[in-house]
PDB file of C-alpha atoms in Angstrom:
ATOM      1  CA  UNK U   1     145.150 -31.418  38.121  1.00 56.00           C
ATOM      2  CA  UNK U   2     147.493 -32.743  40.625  1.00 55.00           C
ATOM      3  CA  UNK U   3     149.984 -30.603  42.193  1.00 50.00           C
ATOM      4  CA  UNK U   4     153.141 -32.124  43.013  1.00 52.00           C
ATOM      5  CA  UNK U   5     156.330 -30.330  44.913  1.00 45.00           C
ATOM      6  CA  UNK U   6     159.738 -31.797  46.148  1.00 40.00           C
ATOM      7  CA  UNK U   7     159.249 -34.854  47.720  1.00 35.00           C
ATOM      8  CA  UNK U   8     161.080 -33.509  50.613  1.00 34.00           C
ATOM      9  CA  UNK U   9     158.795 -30.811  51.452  1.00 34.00           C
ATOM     10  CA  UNK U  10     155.826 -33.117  52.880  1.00 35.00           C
ATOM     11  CA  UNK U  11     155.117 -36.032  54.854  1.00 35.00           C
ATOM     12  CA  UNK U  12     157.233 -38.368  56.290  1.00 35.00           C
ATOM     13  CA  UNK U  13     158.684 -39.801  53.452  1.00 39.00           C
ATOM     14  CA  UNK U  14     161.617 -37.378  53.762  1.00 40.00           C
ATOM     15  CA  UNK U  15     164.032 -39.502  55.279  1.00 41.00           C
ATOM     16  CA  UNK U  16     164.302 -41.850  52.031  1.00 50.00           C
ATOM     17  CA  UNK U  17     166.917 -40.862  49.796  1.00 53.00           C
ATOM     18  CA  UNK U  18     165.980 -39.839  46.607  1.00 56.00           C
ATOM     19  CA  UNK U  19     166.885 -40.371  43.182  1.00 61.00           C
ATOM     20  CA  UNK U  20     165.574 -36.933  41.790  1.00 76.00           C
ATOM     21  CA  UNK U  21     162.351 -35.922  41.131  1.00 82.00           C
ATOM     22  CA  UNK U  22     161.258 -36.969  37.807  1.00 89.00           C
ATOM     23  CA  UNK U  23     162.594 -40.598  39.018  1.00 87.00           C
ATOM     24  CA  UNK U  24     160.202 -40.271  41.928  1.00 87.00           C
ATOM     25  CA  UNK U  25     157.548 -39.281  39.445  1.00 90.00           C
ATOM     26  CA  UNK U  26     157.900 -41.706  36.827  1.00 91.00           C
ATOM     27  CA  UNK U  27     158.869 -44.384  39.166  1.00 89.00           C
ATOM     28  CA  UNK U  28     156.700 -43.822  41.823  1.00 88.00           C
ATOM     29  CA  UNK U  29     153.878 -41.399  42.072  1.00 89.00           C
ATOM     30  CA  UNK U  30     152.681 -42.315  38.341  1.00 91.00           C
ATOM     31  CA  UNK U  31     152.091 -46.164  39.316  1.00 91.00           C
ATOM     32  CA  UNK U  32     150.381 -44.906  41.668  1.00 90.00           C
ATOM     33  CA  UNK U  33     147.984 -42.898  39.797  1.00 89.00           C
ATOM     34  CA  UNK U  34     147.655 -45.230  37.297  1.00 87.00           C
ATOM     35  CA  UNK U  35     145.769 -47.467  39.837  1.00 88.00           C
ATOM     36  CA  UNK U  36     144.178 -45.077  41.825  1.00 88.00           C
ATOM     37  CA  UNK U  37     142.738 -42.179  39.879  1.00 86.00           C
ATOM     38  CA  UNK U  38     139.217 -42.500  38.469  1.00 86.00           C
ATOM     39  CA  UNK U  39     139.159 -42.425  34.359  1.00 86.00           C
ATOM     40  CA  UNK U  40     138.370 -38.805  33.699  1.00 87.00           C
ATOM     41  CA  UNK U  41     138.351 -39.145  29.717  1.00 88.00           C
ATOM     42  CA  UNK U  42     137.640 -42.335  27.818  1.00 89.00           C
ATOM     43  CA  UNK U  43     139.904 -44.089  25.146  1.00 90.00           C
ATOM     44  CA  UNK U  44     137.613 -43.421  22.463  1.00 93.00           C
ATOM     45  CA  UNK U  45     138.238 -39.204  23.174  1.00 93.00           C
ATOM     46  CA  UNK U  46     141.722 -40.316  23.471  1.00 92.00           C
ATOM     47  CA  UNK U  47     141.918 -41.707  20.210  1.00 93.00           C
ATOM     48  CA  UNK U  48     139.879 -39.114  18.075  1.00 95.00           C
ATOM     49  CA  UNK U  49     142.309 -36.160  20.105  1.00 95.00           C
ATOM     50  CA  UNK U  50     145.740 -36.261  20.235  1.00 92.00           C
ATOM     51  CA  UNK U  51     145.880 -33.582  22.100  1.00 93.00           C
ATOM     52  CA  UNK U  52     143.602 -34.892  24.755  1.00 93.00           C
ATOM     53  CA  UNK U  53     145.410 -35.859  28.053  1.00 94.00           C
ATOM     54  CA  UNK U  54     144.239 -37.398  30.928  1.00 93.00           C
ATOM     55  CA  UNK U  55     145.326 -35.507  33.790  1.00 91.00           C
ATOM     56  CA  UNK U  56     147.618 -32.611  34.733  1.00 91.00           C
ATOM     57  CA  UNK U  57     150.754 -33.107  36.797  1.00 92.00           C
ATOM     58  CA  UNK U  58     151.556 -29.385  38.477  1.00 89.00           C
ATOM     59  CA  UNK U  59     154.833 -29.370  39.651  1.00 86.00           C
ATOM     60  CA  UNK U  60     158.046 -27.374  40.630  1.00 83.00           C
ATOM     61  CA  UNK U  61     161.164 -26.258  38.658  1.00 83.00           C
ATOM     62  CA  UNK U  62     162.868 -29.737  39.829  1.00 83.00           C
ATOM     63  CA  UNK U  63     160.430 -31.786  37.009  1.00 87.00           C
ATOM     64  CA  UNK U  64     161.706 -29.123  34.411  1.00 91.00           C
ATOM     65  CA  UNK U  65     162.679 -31.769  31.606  1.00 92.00           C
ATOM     66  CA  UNK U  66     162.446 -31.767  27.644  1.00 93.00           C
ATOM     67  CA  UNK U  67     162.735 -35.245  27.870  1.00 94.00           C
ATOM     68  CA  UNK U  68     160.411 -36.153  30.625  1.00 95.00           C
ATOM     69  CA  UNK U  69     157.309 -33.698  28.797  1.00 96.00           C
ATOM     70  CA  UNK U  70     157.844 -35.750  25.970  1.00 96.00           C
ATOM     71  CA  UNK U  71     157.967 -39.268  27.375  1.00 96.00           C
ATOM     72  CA  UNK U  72     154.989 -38.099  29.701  1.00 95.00           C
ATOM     73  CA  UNK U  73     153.338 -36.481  26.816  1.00 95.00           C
ATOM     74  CA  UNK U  74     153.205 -40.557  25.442  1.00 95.00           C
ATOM     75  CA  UNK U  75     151.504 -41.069  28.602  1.00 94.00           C
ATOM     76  CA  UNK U  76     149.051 -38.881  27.544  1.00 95.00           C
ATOM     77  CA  UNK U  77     149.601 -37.178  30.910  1.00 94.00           C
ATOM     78  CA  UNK U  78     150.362 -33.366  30.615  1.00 95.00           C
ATOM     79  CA  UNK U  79     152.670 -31.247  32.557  1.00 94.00           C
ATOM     80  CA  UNK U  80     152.598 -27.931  33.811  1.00 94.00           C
ATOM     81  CA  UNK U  81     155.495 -26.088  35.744  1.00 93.00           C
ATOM     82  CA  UNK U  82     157.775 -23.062  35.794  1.00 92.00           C
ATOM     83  CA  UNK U  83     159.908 -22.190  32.643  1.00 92.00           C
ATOM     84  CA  UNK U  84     163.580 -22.635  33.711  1.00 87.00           C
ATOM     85  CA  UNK U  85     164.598 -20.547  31.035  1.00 86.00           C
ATOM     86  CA  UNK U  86     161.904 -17.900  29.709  1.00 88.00           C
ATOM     87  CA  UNK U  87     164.563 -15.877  27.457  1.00 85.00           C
ATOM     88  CA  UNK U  88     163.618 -11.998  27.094  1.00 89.00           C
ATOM     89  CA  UNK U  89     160.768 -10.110  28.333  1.00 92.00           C
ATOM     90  CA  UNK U  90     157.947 -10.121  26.503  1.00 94.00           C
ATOM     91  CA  UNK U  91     156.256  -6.791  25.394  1.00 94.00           C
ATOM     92  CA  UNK U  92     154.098  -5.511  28.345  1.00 93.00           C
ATOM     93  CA  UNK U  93     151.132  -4.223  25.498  1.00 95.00           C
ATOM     94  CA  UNK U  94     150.708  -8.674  25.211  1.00 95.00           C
ATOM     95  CA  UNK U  95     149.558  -8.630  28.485  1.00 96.00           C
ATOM     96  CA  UNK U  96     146.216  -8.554  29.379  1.00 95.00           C
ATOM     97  CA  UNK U  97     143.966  -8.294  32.905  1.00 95.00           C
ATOM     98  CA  UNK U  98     141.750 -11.295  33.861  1.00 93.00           C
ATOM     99  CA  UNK U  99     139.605 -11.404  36.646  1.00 91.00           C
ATOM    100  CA  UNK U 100     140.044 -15.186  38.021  1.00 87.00           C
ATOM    101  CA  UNK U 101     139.170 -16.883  41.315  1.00 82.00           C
ATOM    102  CA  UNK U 102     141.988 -18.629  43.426  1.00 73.00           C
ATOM    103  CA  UNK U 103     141.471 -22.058  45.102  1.00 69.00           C
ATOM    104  CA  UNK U 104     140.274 -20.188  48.153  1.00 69.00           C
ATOM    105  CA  UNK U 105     137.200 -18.915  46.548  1.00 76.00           C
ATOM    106  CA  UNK U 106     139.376 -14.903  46.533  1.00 77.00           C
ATOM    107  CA  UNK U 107     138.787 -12.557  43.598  1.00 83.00           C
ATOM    108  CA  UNK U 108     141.694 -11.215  41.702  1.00 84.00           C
ATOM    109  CA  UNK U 109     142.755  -9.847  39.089  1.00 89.00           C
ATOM    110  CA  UNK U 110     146.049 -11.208  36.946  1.00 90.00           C
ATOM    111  CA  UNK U 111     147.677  -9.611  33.785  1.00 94.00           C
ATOM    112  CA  UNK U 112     148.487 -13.029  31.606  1.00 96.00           C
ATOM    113  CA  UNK U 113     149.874 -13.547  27.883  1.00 96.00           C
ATOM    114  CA  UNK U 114     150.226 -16.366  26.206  1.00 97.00           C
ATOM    115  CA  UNK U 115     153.019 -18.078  23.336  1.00 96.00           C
ATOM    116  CA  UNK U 116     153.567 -21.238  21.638  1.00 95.00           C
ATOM    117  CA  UNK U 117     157.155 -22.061  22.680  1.00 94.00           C
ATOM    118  CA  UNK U 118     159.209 -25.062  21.138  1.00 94.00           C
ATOM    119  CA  UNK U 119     161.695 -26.869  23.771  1.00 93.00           C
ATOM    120  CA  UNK U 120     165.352 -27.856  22.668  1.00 90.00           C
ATOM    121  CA  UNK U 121     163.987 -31.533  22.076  1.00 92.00           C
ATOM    122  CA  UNK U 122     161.632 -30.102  19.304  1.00 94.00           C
ATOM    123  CA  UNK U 123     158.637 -30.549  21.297  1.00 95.00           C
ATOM    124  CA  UNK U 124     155.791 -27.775  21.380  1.00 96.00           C
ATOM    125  CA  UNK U 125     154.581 -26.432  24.727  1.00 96.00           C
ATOM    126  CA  UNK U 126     152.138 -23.413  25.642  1.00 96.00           C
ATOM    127  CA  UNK U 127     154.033 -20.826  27.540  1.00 96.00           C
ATOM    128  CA  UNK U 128     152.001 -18.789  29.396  1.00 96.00           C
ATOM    129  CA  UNK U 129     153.370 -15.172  31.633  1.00 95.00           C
ATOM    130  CA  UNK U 130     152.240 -13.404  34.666  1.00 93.00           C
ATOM    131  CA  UNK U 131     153.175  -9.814  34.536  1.00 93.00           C
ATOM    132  CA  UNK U 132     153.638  -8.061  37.679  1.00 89.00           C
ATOM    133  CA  UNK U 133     152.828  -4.577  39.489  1.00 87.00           C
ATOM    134  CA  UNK U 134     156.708  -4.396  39.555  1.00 85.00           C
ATOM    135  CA  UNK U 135     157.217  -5.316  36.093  1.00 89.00           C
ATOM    136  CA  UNK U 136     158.418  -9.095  36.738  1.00 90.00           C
ATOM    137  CA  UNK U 137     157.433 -11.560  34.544  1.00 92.00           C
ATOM    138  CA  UNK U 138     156.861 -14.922  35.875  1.00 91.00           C
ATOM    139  CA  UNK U 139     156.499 -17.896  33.071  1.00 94.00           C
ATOM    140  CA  UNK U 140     155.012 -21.506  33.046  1.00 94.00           C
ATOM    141  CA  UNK U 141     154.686 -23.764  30.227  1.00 95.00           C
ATOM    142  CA  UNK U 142     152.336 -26.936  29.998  1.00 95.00           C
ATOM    143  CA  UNK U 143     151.341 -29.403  27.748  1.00 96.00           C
ATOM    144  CA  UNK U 144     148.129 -29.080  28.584  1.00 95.00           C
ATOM    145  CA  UNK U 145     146.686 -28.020  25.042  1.00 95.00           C
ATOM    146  CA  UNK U 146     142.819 -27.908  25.560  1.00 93.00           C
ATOM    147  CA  UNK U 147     142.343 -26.475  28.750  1.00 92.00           C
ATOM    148  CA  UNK U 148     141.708 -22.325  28.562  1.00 93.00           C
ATOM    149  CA  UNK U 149     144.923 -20.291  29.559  1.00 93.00           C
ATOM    150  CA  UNK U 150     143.114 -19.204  32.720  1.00 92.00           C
ATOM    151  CA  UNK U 151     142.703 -22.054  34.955  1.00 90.00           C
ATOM    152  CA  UNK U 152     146.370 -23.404  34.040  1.00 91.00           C
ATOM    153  CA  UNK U 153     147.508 -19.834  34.880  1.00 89.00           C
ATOM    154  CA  UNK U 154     145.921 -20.173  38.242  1.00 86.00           C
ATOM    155  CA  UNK U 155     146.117 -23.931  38.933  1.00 85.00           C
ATOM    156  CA  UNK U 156     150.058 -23.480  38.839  1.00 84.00           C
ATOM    157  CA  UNK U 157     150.585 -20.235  41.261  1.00 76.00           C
ATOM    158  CA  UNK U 158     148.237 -21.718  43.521  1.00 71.00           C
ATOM    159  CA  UNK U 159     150.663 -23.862  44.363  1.00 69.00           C
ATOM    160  CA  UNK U 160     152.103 -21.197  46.682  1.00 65.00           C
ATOM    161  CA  UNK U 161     149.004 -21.793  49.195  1.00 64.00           C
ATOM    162  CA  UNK U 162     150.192 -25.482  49.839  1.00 67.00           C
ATOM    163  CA  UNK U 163     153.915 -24.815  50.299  1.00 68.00           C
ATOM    164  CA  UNK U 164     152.725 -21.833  52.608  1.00 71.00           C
ATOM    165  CA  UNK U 165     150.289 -24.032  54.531  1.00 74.00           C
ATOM    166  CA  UNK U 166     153.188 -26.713  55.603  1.00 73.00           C
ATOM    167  CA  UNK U 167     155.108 -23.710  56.287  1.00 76.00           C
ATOM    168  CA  UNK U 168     152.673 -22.193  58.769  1.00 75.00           C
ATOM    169  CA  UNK U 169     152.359 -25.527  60.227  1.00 77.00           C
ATOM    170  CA  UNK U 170     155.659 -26.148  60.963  1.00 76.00           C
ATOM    171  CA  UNK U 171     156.269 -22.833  62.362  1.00 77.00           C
ATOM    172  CA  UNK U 172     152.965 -22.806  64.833  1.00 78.00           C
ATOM    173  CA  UNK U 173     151.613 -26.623  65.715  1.00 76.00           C
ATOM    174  CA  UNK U 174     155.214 -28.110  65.435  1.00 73.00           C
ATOM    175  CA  UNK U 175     154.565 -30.628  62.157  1.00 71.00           C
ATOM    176  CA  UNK U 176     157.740 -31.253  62.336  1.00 67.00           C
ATOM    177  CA  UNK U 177     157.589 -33.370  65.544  1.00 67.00           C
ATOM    178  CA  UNK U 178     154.698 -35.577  64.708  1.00 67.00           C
ATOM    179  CA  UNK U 179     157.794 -37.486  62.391  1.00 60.00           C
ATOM    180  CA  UNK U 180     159.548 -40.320  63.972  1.00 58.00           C
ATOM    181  CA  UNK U 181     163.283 -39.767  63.462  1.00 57.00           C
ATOM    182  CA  UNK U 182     164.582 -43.314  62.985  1.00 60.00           C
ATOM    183  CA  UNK U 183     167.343 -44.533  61.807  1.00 61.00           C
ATOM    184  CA  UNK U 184     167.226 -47.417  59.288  1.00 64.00           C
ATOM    185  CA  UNK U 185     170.011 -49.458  57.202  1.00 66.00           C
ATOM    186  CA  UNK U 186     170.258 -47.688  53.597  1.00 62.00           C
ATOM    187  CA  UNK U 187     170.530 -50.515  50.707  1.00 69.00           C
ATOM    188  CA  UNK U 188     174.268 -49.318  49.073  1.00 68.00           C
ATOM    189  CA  UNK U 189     172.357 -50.049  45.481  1.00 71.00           C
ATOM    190  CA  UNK U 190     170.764 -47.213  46.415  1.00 73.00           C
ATOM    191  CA  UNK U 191     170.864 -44.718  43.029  1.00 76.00           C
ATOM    192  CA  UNK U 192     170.888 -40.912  44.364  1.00 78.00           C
ATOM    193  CA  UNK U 193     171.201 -37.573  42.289  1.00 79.00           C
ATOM    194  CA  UNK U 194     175.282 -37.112  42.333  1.00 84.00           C
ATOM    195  CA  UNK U 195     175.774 -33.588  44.733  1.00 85.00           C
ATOM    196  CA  UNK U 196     179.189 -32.587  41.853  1.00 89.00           C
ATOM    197  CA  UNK U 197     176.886 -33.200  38.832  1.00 89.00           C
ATOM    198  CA  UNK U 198     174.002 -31.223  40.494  1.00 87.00           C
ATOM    199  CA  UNK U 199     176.516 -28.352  41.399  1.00 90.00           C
ATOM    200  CA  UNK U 200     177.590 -28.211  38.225  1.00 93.00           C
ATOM    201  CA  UNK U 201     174.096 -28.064  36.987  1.00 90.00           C
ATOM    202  CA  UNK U 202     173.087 -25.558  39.091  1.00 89.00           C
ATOM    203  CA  UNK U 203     176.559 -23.007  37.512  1.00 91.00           C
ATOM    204  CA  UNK U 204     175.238 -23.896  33.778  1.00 92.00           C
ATOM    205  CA  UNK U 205     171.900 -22.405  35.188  1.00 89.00           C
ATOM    206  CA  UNK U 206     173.135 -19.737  36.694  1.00 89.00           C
ATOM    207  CA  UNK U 207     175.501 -18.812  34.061  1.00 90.00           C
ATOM    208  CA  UNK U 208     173.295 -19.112  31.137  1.00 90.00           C
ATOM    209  CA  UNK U 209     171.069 -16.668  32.904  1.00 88.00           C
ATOM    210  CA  UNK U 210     173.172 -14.417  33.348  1.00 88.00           C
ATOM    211  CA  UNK U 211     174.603 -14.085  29.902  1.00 89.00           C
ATOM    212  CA  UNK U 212     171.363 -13.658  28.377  1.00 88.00           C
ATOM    213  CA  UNK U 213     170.737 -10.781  30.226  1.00 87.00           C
ATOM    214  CA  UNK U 214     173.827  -9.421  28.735  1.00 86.00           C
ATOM    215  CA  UNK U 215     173.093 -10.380  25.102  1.00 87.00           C
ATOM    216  CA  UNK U 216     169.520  -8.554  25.766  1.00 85.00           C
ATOM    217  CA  UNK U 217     171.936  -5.507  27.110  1.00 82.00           C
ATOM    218  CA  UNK U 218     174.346  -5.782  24.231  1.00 82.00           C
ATOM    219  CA  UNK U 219     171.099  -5.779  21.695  1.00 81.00           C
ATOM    220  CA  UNK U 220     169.850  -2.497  23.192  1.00 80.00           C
ATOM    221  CA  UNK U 221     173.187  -0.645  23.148  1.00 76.00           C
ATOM    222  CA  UNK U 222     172.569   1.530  20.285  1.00 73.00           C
ATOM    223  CA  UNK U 223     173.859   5.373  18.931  1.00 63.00           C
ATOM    224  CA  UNK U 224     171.434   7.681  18.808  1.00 65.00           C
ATOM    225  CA  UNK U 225     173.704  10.693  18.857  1.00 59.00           C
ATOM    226  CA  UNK U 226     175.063  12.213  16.223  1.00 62.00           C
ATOM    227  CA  UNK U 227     178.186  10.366  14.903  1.00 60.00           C
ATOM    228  CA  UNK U 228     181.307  12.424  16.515  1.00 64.00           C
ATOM    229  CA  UNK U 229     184.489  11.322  18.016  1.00 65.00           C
ATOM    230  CA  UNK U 230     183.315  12.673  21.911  1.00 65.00           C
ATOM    231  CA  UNK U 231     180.235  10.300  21.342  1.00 66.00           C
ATOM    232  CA  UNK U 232     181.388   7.377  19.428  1.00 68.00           C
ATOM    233  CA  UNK U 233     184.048   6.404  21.820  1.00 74.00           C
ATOM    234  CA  UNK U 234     182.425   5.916  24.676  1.00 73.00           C
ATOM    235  CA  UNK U 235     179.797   3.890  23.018  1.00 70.00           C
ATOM    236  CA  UNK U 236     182.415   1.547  21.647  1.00 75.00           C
ATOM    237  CA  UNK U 237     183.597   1.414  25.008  1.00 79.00           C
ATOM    238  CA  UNK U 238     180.564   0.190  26.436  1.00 80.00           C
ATOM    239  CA  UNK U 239     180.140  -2.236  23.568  1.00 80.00           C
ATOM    240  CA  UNK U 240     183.591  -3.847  24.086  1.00 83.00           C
ATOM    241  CA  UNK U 241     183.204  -4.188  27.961  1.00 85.00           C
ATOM    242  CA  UNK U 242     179.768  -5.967  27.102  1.00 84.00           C
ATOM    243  CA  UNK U 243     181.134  -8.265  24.609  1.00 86.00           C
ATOM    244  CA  UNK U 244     183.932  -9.464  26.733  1.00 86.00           C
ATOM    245  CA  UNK U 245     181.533 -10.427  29.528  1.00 89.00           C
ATOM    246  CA  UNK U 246     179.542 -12.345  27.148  1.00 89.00           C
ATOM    247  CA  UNK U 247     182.657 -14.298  25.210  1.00 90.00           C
ATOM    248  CA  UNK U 248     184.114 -15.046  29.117  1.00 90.00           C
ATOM    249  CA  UNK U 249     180.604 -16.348  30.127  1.00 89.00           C
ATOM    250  CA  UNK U 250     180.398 -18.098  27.079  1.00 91.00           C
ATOM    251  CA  UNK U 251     183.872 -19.748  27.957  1.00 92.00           C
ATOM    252  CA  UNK U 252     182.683 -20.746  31.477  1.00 92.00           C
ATOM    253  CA  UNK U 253     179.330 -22.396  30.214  1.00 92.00           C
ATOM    254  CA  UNK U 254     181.192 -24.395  27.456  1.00 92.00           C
ATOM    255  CA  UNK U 255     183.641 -25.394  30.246  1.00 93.00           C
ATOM    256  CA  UNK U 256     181.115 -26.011  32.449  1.00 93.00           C
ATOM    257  CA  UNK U 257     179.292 -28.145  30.202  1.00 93.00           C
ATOM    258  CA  UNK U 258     181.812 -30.172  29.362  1.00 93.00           C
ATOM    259  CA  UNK U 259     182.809 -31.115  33.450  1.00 93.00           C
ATOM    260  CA  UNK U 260     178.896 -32.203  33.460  1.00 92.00           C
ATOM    261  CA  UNK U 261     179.315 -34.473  30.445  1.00 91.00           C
ATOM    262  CA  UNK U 262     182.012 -36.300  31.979  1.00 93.00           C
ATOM    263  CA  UNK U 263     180.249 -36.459  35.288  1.00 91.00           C
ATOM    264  CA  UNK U 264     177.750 -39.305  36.391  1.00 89.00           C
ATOM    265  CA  UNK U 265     174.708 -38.273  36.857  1.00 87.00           C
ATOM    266  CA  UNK U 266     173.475 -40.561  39.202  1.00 83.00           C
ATOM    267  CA  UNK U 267     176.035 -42.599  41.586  1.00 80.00           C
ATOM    268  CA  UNK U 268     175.131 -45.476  44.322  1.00 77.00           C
ATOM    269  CA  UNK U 269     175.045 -45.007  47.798  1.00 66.00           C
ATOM    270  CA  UNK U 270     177.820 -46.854  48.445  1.00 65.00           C
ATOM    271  CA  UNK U 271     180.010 -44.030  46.764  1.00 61.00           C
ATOM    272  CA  UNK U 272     178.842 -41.157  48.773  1.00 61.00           C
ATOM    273  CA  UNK U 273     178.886 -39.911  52.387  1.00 54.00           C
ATOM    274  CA  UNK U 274     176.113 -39.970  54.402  1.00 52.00           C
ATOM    275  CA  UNK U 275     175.801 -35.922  54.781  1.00 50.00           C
ATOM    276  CA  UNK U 276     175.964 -36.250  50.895  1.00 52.00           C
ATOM    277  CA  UNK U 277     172.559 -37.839  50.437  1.00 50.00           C
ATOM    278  CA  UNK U 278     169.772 -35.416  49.535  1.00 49.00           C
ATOM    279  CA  UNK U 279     166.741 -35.995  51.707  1.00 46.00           C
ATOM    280  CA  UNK U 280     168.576 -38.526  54.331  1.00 45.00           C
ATOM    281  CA  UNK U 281     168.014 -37.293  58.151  1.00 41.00           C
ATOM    282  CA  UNK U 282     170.361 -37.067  60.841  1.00 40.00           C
ATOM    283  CA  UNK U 283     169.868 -38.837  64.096  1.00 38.00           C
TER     284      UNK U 283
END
């Protein structure tokens, strides 16, 4: 498995701007792999599985794609990263405790359940949860459909340890000042993630979150007292409040949505300021 984050969270390539992250990926890193990565199943096993991949990308909510699963899925490359949109809890009595050993060689104990899960594009995905002490629920889903639920389970939170290790050196040995902060001419054909169709994104996300935790809330709101006036009315109440957040969030997303549509997704360099440019440095 090979964990990938944001490009701009490690090595000096930071000061390039980028495209987004699935561009990087597909445009980039997989060449890359392609050449360099020893042949860890045959193409006979490929053939006579379907399922088979060839190796794991682990990455961040940034890669989170429909689309790019599918087209990677092709590749016979699987992908495993955070669920952008895991819906409703899942009954805690799924959940059960593993004992499983980190990257680090530490013994632990995690309380995991696994679902098939099919993604707006049709395509099916294993969704596997982490519940909590607190009663979170963290979710991941893969494509990964051979491997046992454990070691995806614990190849994607381990993540965590790399992000944690850049962070510790940039805070104590001063990473940060082994890069050389040049300047260097930007080609205006350039193609970078536009920042209003990313904003925009980032609403719909928000949004939709938010009103399905009030559809969840508006399923639950139920009568259990006896039907009288001094009871009824106040449920009602509650009922009405709750379904005029939901129709106004469901006004905003549709709004939302449609300012996205009829925003470019990607623009040119040319078209944007400089302190518009994800991942370009200042002097």
């Amino acid at each position: 498995m090979l964990g990938l984050g944001c490009p701009k969270q490690a090595f000096a390539k930071i000061a390039t701007p980028r495209p987004g992250m699935i561009k990087v990926i597909e445009n980039d890193i997989l060449p890359q792999l392609e050449k360099r990565l020893p042949t860890f199943v045959n193409a006979e096993e490929l053939k006579s599985d379907p399922l088979l991949h060839r190796f794991t990308l682990v990455c961040d909510r940034e890669s989170y794609s429909p689309p790019f699963f599918r087209r990677m899925k092709a590749q016979r490359v699987a992908c495993l990263t955070y669920h952008k949109y895991p819906g409703e809890n899942w009954p805690e009595e799924e959940f059960l405790p593993y004992a499983v050993t980190l990257s680090s060689g530490e013994q632990t104990q995690l309380n995991l359940a696994e679902r098939g899960h099919c993604l707006s594009n049709g395509l099916w995905v294993r969704e596997i949860r982490k519940l909590s002490q607190k009663g979170h629920q963290t979710s991941i889903i893969g494509t990964d459909y051979r491997s046992e639920m454990i070691p995806l389970a614990v190849a994607m939170f381990a993540r965590w340890s790399q992000e944690n290790f850049f962070k510790y050196c940039r805070e104590h040995f001063g990473l940060d000042k082994l890069v050389d902060y040049c300047i260097e001419p930007v080609s205006e054909s350039v193609k970078v993630v536009n920042p209003e169709y990313r904003r925009l994104d980032s609403q719909i996300r928000s949004s939709q979150g938010k009103l399905n935790r009030l559809l969840a809330r508006f399923a639950t709101l139920t009568l259990d007292a006896p039907i009288e006036p001094d009871k009824v009315e106040p449920f009602l109440q509650k009922k009405t409040i709750c379904q005029e957040e939901i129709e106004a969030f469901q006004v905003q997303i549709k709004t939302l949505k449609e300012k996205r549509k009829q925003t470019p997704h990607y623009l040119n360099r040319r078209a944007m300021l400089p302190h518009e440019i994800p991942g370009l440095l200042s002097p």
